Tab-separated table of C-alpha atoms in Angstrom:
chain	number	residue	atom	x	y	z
A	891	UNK	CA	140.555	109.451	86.617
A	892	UNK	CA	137.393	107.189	86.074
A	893	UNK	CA	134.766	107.010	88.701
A	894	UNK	CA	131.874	104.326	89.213
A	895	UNK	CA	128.818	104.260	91.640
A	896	UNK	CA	126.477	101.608	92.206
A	897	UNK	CA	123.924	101.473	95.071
A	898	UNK	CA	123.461	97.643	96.221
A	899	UNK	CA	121.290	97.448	99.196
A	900	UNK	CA	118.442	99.950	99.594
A	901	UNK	CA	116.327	99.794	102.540
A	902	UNK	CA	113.797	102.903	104.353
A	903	UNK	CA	112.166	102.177	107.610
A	904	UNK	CA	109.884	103.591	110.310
A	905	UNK	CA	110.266	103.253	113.989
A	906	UNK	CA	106.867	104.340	115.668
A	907	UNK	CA	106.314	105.280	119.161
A	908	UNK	CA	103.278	103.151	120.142
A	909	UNK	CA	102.268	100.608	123.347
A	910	UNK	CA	100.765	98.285	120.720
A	911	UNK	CA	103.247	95.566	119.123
A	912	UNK	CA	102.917	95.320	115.840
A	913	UNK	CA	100.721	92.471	114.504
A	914	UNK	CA	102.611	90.781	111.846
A	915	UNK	CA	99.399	88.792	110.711
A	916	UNK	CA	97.414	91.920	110.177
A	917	UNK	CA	99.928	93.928	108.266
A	918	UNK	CA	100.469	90.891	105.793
A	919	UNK	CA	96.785	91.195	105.326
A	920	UNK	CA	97.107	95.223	105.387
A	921	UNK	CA	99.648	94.867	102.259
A	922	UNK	CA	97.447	92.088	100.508
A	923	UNK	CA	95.032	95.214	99.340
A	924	UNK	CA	98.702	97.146	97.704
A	925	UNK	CA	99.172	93.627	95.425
A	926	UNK	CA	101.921	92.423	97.996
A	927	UNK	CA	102.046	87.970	98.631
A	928	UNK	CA	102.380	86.983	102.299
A	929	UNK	CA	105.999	85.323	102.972
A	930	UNK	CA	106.366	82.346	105.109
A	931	UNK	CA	105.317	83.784	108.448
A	932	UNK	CA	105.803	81.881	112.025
A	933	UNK	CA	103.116	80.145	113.256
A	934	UNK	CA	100.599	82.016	115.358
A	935	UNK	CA	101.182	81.375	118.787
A	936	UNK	CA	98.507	80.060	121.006
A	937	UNK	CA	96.421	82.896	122.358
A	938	UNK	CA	97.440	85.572	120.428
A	939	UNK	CA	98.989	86.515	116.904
A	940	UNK	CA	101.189	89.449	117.907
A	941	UNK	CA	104.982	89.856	117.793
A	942	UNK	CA	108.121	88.296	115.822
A	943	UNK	CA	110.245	90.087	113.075
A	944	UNK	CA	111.227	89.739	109.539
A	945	UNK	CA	109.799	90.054	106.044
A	946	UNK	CA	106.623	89.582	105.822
A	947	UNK	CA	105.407	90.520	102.548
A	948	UNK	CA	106.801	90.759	98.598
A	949	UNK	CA	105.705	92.705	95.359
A	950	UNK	CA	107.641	92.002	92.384
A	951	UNK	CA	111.195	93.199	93.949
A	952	UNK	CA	110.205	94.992	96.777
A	953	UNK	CA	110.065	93.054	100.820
A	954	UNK	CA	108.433	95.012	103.620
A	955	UNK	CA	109.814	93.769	106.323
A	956	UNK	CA	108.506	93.832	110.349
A	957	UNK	CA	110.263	94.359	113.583
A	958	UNK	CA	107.457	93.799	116.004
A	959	UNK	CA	109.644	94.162	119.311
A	960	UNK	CA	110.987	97.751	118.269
A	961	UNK	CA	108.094	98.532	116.194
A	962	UNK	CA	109.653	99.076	112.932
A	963	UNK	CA	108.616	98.708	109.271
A	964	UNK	CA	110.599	98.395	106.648
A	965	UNK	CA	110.714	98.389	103.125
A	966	UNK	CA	113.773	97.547	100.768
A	967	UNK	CA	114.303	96.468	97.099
A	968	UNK	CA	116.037	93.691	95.620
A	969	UNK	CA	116.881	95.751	92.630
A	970	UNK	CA	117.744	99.094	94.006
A	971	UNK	CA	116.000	101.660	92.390
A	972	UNK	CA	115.421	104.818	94.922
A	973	UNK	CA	112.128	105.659	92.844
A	974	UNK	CA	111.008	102.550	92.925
A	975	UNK	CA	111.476	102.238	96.680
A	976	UNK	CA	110.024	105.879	97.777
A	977	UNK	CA	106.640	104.756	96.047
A	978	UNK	CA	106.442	101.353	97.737
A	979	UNK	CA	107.298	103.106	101.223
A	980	UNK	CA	104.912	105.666	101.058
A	981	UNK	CA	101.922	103.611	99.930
A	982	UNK	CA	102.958	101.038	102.644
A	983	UNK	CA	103.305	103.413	105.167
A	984	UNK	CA	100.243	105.022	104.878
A	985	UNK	CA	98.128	102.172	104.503
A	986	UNK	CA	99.640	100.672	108.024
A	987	UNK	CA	98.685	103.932	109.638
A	988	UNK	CA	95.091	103.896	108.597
A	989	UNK	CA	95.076	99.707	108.947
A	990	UNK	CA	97.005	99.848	112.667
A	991	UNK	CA	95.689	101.027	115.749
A	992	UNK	CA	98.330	103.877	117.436
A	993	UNK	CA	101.094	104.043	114.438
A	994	UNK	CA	100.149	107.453	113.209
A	995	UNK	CA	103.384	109.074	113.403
A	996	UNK	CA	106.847	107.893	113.021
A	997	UNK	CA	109.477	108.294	116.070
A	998	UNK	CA	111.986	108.563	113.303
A	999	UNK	CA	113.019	107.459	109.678
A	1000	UNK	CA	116.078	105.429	108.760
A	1001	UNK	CA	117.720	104.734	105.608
A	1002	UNK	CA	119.871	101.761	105.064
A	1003	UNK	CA	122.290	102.366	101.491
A	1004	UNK	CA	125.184	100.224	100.348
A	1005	UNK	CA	126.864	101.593	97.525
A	1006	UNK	CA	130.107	100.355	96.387
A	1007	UNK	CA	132.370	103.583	94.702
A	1008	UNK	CA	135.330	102.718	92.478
A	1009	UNK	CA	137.950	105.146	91.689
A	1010	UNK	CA	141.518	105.052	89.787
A	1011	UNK	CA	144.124	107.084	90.240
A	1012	UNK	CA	143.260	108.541	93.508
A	1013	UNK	CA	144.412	107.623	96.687
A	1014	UNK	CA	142.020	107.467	100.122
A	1015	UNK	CA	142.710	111.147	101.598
A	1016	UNK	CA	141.525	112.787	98.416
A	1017	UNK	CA	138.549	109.911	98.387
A	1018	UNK	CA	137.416	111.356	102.018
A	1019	UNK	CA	137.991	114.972	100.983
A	1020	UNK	CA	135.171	114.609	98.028
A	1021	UNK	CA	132.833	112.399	99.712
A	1022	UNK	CA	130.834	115.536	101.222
A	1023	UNK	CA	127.804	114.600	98.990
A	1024	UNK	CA	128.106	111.132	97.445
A	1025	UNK	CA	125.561	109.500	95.670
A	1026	UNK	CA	124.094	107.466	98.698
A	1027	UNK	CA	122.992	110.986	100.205
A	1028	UNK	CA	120.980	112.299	97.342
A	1029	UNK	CA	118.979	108.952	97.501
A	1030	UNK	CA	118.252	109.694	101.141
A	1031	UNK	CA	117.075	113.222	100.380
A	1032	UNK	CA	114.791	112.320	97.544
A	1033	UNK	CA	113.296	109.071	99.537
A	1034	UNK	CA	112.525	110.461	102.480
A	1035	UNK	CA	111.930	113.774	101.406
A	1036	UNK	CA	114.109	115.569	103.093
A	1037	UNK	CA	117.704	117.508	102.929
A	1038	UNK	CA	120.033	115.013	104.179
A	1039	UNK	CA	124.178	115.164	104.954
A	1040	UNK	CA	126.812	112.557	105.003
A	1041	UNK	CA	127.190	112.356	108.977
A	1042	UNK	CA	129.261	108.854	108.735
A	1043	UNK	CA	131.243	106.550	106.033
A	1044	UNK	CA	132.451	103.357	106.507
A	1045	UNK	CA	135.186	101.790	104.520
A	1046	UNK	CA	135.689	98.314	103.880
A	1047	UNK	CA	138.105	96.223	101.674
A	1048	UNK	CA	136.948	94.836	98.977
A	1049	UNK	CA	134.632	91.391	99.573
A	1050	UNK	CA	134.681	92.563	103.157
A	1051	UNK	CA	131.837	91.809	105.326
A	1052	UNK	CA	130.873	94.956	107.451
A	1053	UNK	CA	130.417	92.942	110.887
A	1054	UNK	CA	134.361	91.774	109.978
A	1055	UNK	CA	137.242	93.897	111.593
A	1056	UNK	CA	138.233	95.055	108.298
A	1057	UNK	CA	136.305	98.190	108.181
A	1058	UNK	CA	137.255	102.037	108.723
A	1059	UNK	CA	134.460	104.153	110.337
């Protein structure tokens, strides 16, 4: 029976409980000092420079991305490498909370994985009866520094899209 594990799509975030939106402008700025290159933002609006969402900011292969509305801040990496992405998130992170007014401390943490397993010779039931601890939750635990558990799994067919009906939660 061979087994193969790759992780796709890496992504942490931060949702902070604060009145303030986050300023898109100043945390593109913020990163400029860690080596990151301002994406294509929006225009600034007229009186003001607050709000929108999306990336806002690149280093080699990692985007830190901005939800201004639900004050989030993400970081992924094109190339997922967990080490790679716990670095980036903690040097972003803390140079937002001493660059931001009132985004000290995160509500919560989330971690976004896609990891596509392979396996022959096995059929789903056994598949769900070993996934206790796959690969996708040892990333979590090391990233965010924490001991994490597999609370949910989604299953897809193959070259399925995971807003498509296809998909077993």
């Amino acid at each position: 029976m061979s087994e193969e594990v790759s992780i796709r799509y890496l992504r942490v975030g931060a949702k902070y409980l604060s009145a303030a939106v986050i300023n898109i402008y100043d945390v593109a700025e913020i990163l400029k000092e860690l080596g990151y290159q301002p994406v294509r933002l929006p225009a600034p609006v007229f009186k003001g420079r607050l709000g929108g969402s999306g990336a806002v900011a690149m280093k080699g292969q990692v985007v830190v991305d901005v939800n201004a509305e639900k004050h989030v801040l993400g970081v992924s990496t094109l190339e997922p490498e967990p080490a790679l992405l716990a670095s980036e998130f903690r040097a972003v992170e803390e140079a937002v909370r001493k660059g931001l007014r009132g985004y000290f401390k995160p509500h919560f943490y989330e971690l976004l994985a896609e990891a596509e397993v392979r396996m022959e010779g096995m059929d789903f039931y056994r598949l769900i009866s070993r996934a206790g601890e796959p690969p996708p939750v040892a990333v979590v635990s090391e990233v965010l520094g924490v001991e994490a558990c597999l609370l949910g799994l989604r299953v897809g067919m193959r070259e399925a899209r995971p807003e498509d009906e296809e998909w077993l939660d």
